[in-house]
C-alpha cells in the first residue's frame, strides 16, 4: 500500500482510462465504495463518512469506533488520504454484484457477465466471497474443486454443467486481447477456515505457475497495518462491538488467516465496517491497475 503514493501521474492516467469490470458479493460492494472515497471530493474532511471511520479504543474487549474528524480523538494516520476527483476518477471501473456458490459464480461470470460486458471493458474479473470458503466447501477439493478440470456434461449422474478453472482459461484463449484478474477470497472473523487457506494458497500457486495477474485480497485483509498476521476468532479472546454484543469462542489451537479485527466491526463476518481495511484494498487496487499499464515500481 506504500506504493500507492508513488504511482506516477502518467500511470494514474493510464489506470483510470482502463475500462475495467469486477464482480463480487457484498464485500466487493464495500471495495467499490472505498474506491469512490478517492474521487469523492477535494478534501479528506468532505469525503463520505464511511471513508473516515475507525476505532479510537481497542485497549479492552470492547472496541469503540467513531467517524473522524472527532474533536475528542486524534485522527489515525491509517485512514488519511488525499482525494482528487480528477486524479483518482474511476468512472471507467464498473462493479457488478453477484452471489451464489463458487460454481454458480463461475458460470455467471463466463456465461453472462463477460459476454454482456465484453465490448465495453478491457479488464474483467470476479472474486469468491468468504461464504464460498466456509467449513465444508469443496472449492479446494483435490477431486472436484475449482482447480480440477472436469467436463461440463456427463461427468455427474444428473448431467449438470460443471464450471471451473478451465472455463476461465477458455475465456483467455477466446479473447486474447482481454485481461483477466484472478483474486484470492475475502475473509471473515470466523472464516478463516482450512478450506479457505488451502484454496487461497492454490490460487497463489496457480498464478505464479501460470504467470497470471493476482489481486491477493486475502493477504491484505489478514495483515494489520503494521504487517502482523491476523487469525480467526476461535482464539479465546473476547471481542465486543457494543456492551451487549460480544463473542468469545474457545481457543481451538489453530491459527488460520482471517480478516483483522482492525478492518471490521463484525463479530463473525468480514464486511469492511471501519475504513482502514477498505482504504488499504482500494489503494492496492490502484497499484495493481497502474502495474497492469506498465508501471514498474
Short mmCIF file of C-alpha atoms in Angstrom, two decimals:
data_model
loop_
_atom_site.label_atom_id
_atom_site.label_comp_id
_atom_site.label_asym_id
_atom_site.label_seq_id
_atom_site.Cartn_x
_atom_site.Cartn_y
_atom_site.Cartn_z
CA UNK A 1 0.00 0.00 0.00
CA UNK A 2 3.02 2.29 0.42
CA UNK A 3 3.36 2.17 -3.36
CA UNK A 4 0.05 3.98 -3.81
CA UNK A 5 1.56 7.41 -3.15
CA UNK A 6 4.42 6.63 -5.55
CA UNK A 7 2.32 5.98 -8.65
CA UNK A 8 3.50 8.43 -11.35
CA UNK A 9 0.84 10.66 -12.88
CA UNK A 10 1.24 9.07 -16.32
CA UNK A 11 0.32 5.66 -14.89
CA UNK A 12 -2.57 7.07 -12.88
CA UNK A 13 -3.87 8.42 -16.19
CA UNK A 14 -3.46 5.05 -17.90
CA UNK A 15 -5.08 3.27 -14.95
CA UNK A 16 -8.15 5.48 -14.79
CA UNK A 17 -8.58 5.28 -18.57
CA UNK A 18 -8.59 1.48 -18.50
CA UNK A 19 -12.07 0.05 -18.88
CA UNK A 20 -12.36 -2.48 -16.07
CA UNK A 21 -15.13 -4.57 -14.54
CA UNK A 22 -15.08 -6.62 -11.35
CA UNK A 23 -17.86 -8.75 -9.91
CA UNK A 24 -18.33 -9.77 -6.30
CA UNK A 25 -20.75 -10.07 -3.44
CA UNK A 26 -21.19 -7.56 -0.58
CA UNK A 27 -17.51 -7.21 0.33
CA UNK A 28 -16.91 -6.29 -3.30
CA UNK A 29 -19.57 -3.65 -2.87
CA UNK A 30 -17.57 -2.39 0.12
CA UNK A 31 -14.43 -2.26 -2.03
CA UNK A 32 -16.34 -0.42 -4.74
CA UNK A 33 -17.44 2.19 -2.19
CA UNK A 34 -13.91 2.64 -0.89
CA UNK A 35 -12.65 3.22 -4.43
CA UNK A 36 -15.19 6.04 -4.51
CA UNK A 37 -13.56 7.62 -1.45
CA UNK A 38 -10.64 8.80 -3.54
CA UNK A 39 -12.61 10.74 -6.15
CA UNK A 40 -15.49 11.87 -3.95
CA UNK A 41 -14.16 15.31 -3.00
CA UNK A 42 -11.13 17.57 -2.99
CA UNK A 43 -10.70 17.48 0.78
CA UNK A 44 -10.50 14.48 3.11
CA UNK A 45 -12.94 16.03 5.57
CA UNK A 46 -15.58 16.17 2.82
CA UNK A 47 -15.26 12.50 1.85
CA UNK A 48 -18.22 10.25 2.79
CA UNK A 49 -18.40 9.32 6.46
CA UNK A 50 -17.80 5.65 5.60
CA UNK A 51 -14.33 6.66 4.38
CA UNK A 52 -13.45 8.27 7.73
CA UNK A 53 -14.48 5.69 10.33
CA UNK A 54 -12.02 3.92 12.60
CA UNK A 55 -11.54 2.58 16.11
CA UNK A 56 -10.45 5.00 18.82
CA UNK A 57 -10.21 2.49 21.68
CA UNK A 58 -9.01 -1.12 21.34
CA UNK A 59 -7.46 -1.47 24.78
CA UNK A 60 -10.09 -3.83 26.21
CA UNK A 61 -12.58 -6.33 24.85
CA UNK A 62 -14.94 -3.52 23.79
CA UNK A 63 -13.54 -1.92 20.64
CA UNK A 64 -15.08 1.50 20.10
CA UNK A 65 -15.19 3.41 16.82
CA UNK A 66 -16.12 6.87 15.62
CA UNK A 67 -16.32 8.91 12.45
CA UNK A 68 -13.42 11.34 12.12
CA UNK A 69 -12.64 14.13 12.50
CA UNK A 70 -13.74 13.81 16.09
CA UNK A 71 -12.70 16.61 18.47
CA UNK A 72 -12.22 14.08 21.26
CA UNK A 73 -9.68 11.87 19.47
CA UNK A 74 -6.73 12.38 17.11
CA UNK A 75 -7.37 11.08 13.59
CA UNK A 76 -5.45 7.85 12.88
CA UNK A 77 -2.93 8.25 10.06
CA UNK A 78 -4.09 4.98 8.51
CA UNK A 79 -7.40 6.48 7.37
CA UNK A 80 -5.98 9.74 6.00
CA UNK A 81 -5.73 10.20 2.23
CA UNK A 82 -5.73 12.99 -0.34
CA UNK A 83 -8.85 12.67 -2.51
CA UNK A 84 -8.82 14.04 -6.04
CA UNK A 85 -11.84 13.82 -8.36
CA UNK A 86 -9.58 14.01 -11.43
CA UNK A 87 -6.53 12.04 -10.39
CA UNK A 88 -8.48 9.12 -8.93
CA UNK A 89 -11.52 9.25 -11.18
CA UNK A 90 -12.81 5.69 -11.56
CA UNK A 91 -15.71 6.24 -13.96
CA UNK A 92 -14.26 3.54 -16.22
CA UNK A 93 -14.24 0.97 -13.42
CA UNK A 94 -17.51 -0.93 -13.08
CA UNK A 95 -18.74 -3.11 -10.24
CA UNK A 96 -21.32 -5.87 -10.84
CA UNK A 97 -22.96 -7.52 -7.83
CA UNK A 98 -23.25 -11.32 -7.93
CA UNK A 99 -23.93 -14.06 -5.40
CA UNK A 100 -24.08 -17.84 -5.36
CA UNK A 101 -21.87 -20.86 -4.75
CA UNK A 102 -18.47 -20.94 -6.42
CA UNK A 103 -19.66 -22.89 -9.46
CA UNK A 104 -22.66 -20.58 -9.98
CA UNK A 105 -20.40 -17.53 -9.75
CA UNK A 106 -18.02 -19.02 -12.31
CA UNK A 107 -20.95 -19.89 -14.57
CA UNK A 108 -22.38 -16.39 -14.25
CA UNK A 109 -19.05 -14.75 -14.99
CA UNK A 110 -18.32 -16.88 -18.05
CA UNK A 111 -21.84 -17.17 -19.45
CA UNK A 112 -23.33 -13.76 -18.67
CA UNK A 113 -21.08 -11.07 -17.21
CA UNK A 114 -18.23 -11.37 -19.70
CA UNK A 115 -20.36 -11.70 -22.87
CA UNK A 116 -22.60 -8.82 -21.79
CA UNK A 117 -19.69 -6.50 -20.99
CA UNK A 118 -17.00 -7.63 -23.41
CA UNK A 119 -17.27 -4.71 -25.81
CA UNK A 120 -17.08 -2.07 -23.10
CA UNK A 121 -14.27 -3.47 -20.92
CA UNK A 122 -10.64 -4.43 -21.40
CA UNK A 123 -10.05 -5.94 -17.95
CA UNK A 124 -12.54 -8.32 -16.31
CA UNK A 125 -12.57 -10.24 -13.04
CA UNK A 126 -14.64 -11.75 -10.26
CA UNK A 127 -13.97 -12.73 -6.67
CA UNK A 128 -15.21 -15.55 -4.48
CA UNK A 129 -16.50 -14.31 -1.12
CA UNK A 130 -15.71 -15.71 2.31
CA UNK A 131 -19.03 -17.59 2.15
CA UNK A 132 -17.56 -19.69 -0.67
CA UNK A 133 -14.78 -20.95 1.60
CA UNK A 134 -16.85 -21.74 4.67
CA UNK A 135 -16.39 -25.02 6.52
CA UNK A 136 -17.39 -27.92 4.27
CA UNK A 137 -16.83 -26.12 0.98
CA UNK A 138 -15.36 -28.26 -1.81
CA UNK A 139 -13.79 -25.28 -3.59
CA UNK A 140 -10.29 -26.56 -2.78
CA UNK A 141 -11.04 -30.27 -3.13
CA UNK A 142 -8.41 -32.33 -4.93
CA UNK A 143 -11.05 -34.30 -6.83
CA UNK A 144 -13.74 -31.77 -7.75
CA UNK A 145 -12.60 -28.32 -6.59
CA UNK A 146 -12.19 -25.15 -8.63
CA UNK A 147 -8.73 -26.08 -9.86
CA UNK A 148 -9.81 -29.51 -11.14
CA UNK A 149 -10.69 -29.51 -14.84
CA UNK A 150 -13.80 -31.66 -15.22
CA UNK A 151 -16.10 -32.00 -18.24
CA UNK A 152 -19.28 -29.96 -18.46
CA UNK A 153 -21.86 -32.57 -19.34
CA UNK A 154 -21.89 -36.24 -18.42
CA UNK A 155 -19.43 -36.24 -15.55
CA UNK A 156 -22.09 -36.06 -12.87
CA UNK A 157 -25.01 -38.52 -12.67
CA UNK A 158 -27.57 -35.75 -13.12
CA UNK A 159 -25.75 -34.40 -16.15
CA UNK A 160 -25.48 -30.90 -14.69
CA UNK A 161 -22.96 -28.49 -16.09
CA UNK A 162 -19.60 -28.13 -14.43
CA UNK A 163 -17.75 -24.80 -14.13
CA UNK A 164 -14.12 -24.48 -13.02
CA UNK A 165 -10.71 -23.02 -13.83
CA UNK A 166 -10.79 -24.43 -17.36
CA UNK A 167 -13.67 -22.11 -18.23
CA UNK A 168 -11.69 -19.05 -17.15
CA UNK A 169 -8.74 -20.27 -19.17
CA UNK A 170 -11.13 -20.75 -22.07
CA UNK A 171 -12.09 -17.08 -21.86
CA UNK A 172 -8.44 -16.07 -22.03
CA UNK A 173 -7.95 -18.23 -25.11
CA UNK A 174 -11.12 -16.97 -26.77
CA UNK A 175 -10.43 -13.29 -26.03
CA UNK A 176 -6.64 -12.85 -26.03
CA UNK A 177 -6.92 -9.04 -26.15
CA UNK A 178 -8.74 -9.00 -22.79
CA UNK A 179 -7.10 -9.25 -19.37
CA UNK A 180 -8.44 -11.44 -16.57
CA UNK A 181 -7.51 -10.62 -12.98
CA UNK A 182 -7.50 -13.52 -10.51
CA UNK A 183 -8.39 -12.86 -6.86
CA UNK A 184 -7.93 -14.61 -3.55
CA UNK A 185 -11.11 -14.59 -1.47
CA UNK A 186 -12.33 -12.14 1.09
CA UNK A 187 -12.12 -13.35 4.70
CA UNK A 188 -14.25 -13.05 7.84
CA UNK A 189 -13.56 -13.23 11.56
CA UNK A 190 -14.95 -16.78 11.71
CA UNK A 191 -13.89 -17.68 8.12
CA UNK A 192 -10.65 -18.23 8.44
CA UNK A 193 -11.10 -21.92 7.54
CA UNK A 194 -8.77 -24.73 6.46
CA UNK A 195 -10.71 -24.81 3.19
CA UNK A 196 -10.07 -21.12 2.64
CA UNK A 197 -6.37 -21.33 3.45
CA UNK A 198 -5.99 -24.25 1.05
CA UNK A 199 -7.90 -22.55 -1.77
CA UNK A 200 -6.10 -19.22 -1.44
CA UNK A 201 -2.74 -20.98 -1.44
CA UNK A 202 -3.82 -22.91 -4.54
CA UNK A 203 -4.75 -19.62 -6.20
CA UNK A 204 -1.36 -18.10 -5.37
CA UNK A 205 0.48 -21.16 -6.64
CA UNK A 206 -1.61 -21.23 -9.82
CA UNK A 207 -0.95 -17.54 -10.51
CA UNK A 208 2.80 -17.99 -10.07
CA UNK A 209 3.00 -21.18 -12.11
CA UNK A 210 0.90 -19.79 -14.98
CA UNK A 211 2.05 -16.15 -14.95
CA UNK A 212 -1.40 -14.82 -14.05
CA UNK A 213 -2.29 -11.43 -12.59
CA UNK A 214 -3.35 -11.89 -8.95
CA UNK A 215 -5.05 -9.47 -6.57
CA UNK A 216 -4.34 -11.01 -3.17
CA UNK A 217 -7.17 -9.57 -1.08
CA UNK A 218 -6.88 -12.37 1.49
CA UNK A 219 -3.28 -11.41 2.20
CA UNK A 220 -4.19 -7.73 2.62
CA UNK A 221 -7.13 -8.46 4.91
CA UNK A 222 -5.18 -10.90 7.09
CA UNK A 223 -2.36 -8.49 7.97
CA UNK A 224 -2.80 -5.45 10.17
CA UNK A 225 -1.40 -2.03 9.18
CA UNK A 226 1.95 -2.89 10.81
CA UNK A 227 2.20 -6.11 8.80
CA UNK A 228 1.40 -8.51 11.63
CA UNK A 229 -0.71 -11.57 10.70
CA UNK A 230 -4.30 -11.88 11.93
CA UNK A 231 -6.11 -15.11 12.73
CA UNK A 232 -9.66 -16.34 13.19
CA UNK A 233 -11.80 -15.57 16.23
CA UNK A 234 -11.60 -19.10 17.68
CA UNK A 235 -8.87 -17.82 19.97
CA UNK A 236 -10.32 -17.49 23.48
CA UNK A 237 -10.13 -13.69 23.25
CA UNK A 238 -13.30 -11.70 23.84
CA UNK A 239 -14.31 -9.06 21.32
CA UNK A 240 -17.33 -6.77 21.71
CA UNK A 241 -18.68 -4.17 19.31
CA UNK A 242 -21.14 -2.93 21.93
CA UNK A 243 -21.65 -3.52 25.62
CA UNK A 244 -24.14 -6.33 24.99
CA UNK A 245 -22.80 -7.83 21.77
CA UNK A 246 -19.72 -9.99 22.22
CA UNK A 247 -18.03 -13.18 21.06
CA UNK A 248 -15.52 -15.27 22.96
CA UNK A 249 -15.04 -18.58 21.18
CA UNK A 250 -12.83 -21.19 22.85
CA UNK A 251 -9.29 -21.43 21.55
CA UNK A 252 -9.15 -24.30 19.04
CA UNK A 253 -5.35 -24.30 18.96
CA UNK A 254 -5.16 -23.31 15.29
CA UNK A 255 -4.02 -20.08 13.71
CA UNK A 256 -5.95 -19.70 10.46
CA UNK A 257 -5.66 -16.49 8.45
CA UNK A 258 -8.73 -14.26 8.84
CA UNK A 259 -9.65 -10.62 8.42
CA UNK A 260 -8.07 -8.43 11.07
CA UNK A 261 -10.43 -7.03 13.65
CA UNK A 262 -8.89 -3.66 12.72
CA UNK A 263 -10.85 -3.78 9.45
CA UNK A 264 -14.33 -4.91 10.51
CA UNK A 265 -16.80 -4.19 13.31
CA UNK A 266 -18.44 -7.60 12.98
CA UNK A 267 -18.16 -10.45 15.47
CA UNK A 268 -18.25 -13.24 12.89
CA UNK A 269 -18.41 -11.60 9.46
CA UNK A 270 -15.96 -9.68 7.33
CA UNK A 271 -17.64 -6.59 5.93
CA UNK A 272 -15.37 -3.56 5.88
CA UNK A 273 -17.23 -1.57 8.52
CA UNK A 274 -14.28 0.58 9.54
CA UNK A 275 -12.23 2.37 6.93
CA UNK A 276 -8.66 1.17 7.38
CA UNK A 277 -9.06 -2.16 5.57
CA UNK A 278 -11.20 -0.86 2.74
CA UNK A 279 -8.80 2.00 2.07
CA UNK A 280 -5.84 -0.39 2.02
CA UNK A 281 -7.58 -2.60 -0.53
CA UNK A 282 -8.59 0.38 -2.68
CA UNK A 283 -5.03 1.71 -2.66
CA UNK A 284 -3.70 -1.72 -3.58
CA UNK A 285 -6.17 -1.87 -6.47
CA UNK A 286 -4.85 1.40 -7.87
CA UNK A 287 -1.33 -0.02 -7.65
CA UNK A 288 -2.50 -3.14 -9.49
CA UNK A 289 -4.14 -1.11 -12.25
CA UNK A 290 -1.02 1.04 -12.65
CA UNK A 291 1.16 -2.05 -12.89
CA UNK A 292 -1.22 -3.55 -15.45
CA UNK A 293 -0.45 -0.49 -17.52
CA UNK A 294 3.29 -0.94 -17.36
CA UNK A 295 4.40 0.74 -14.16
CA UNK A 296 7.40 -0.93 -12.54
CA UNK A 297 8.00 0.47 -9.04
#
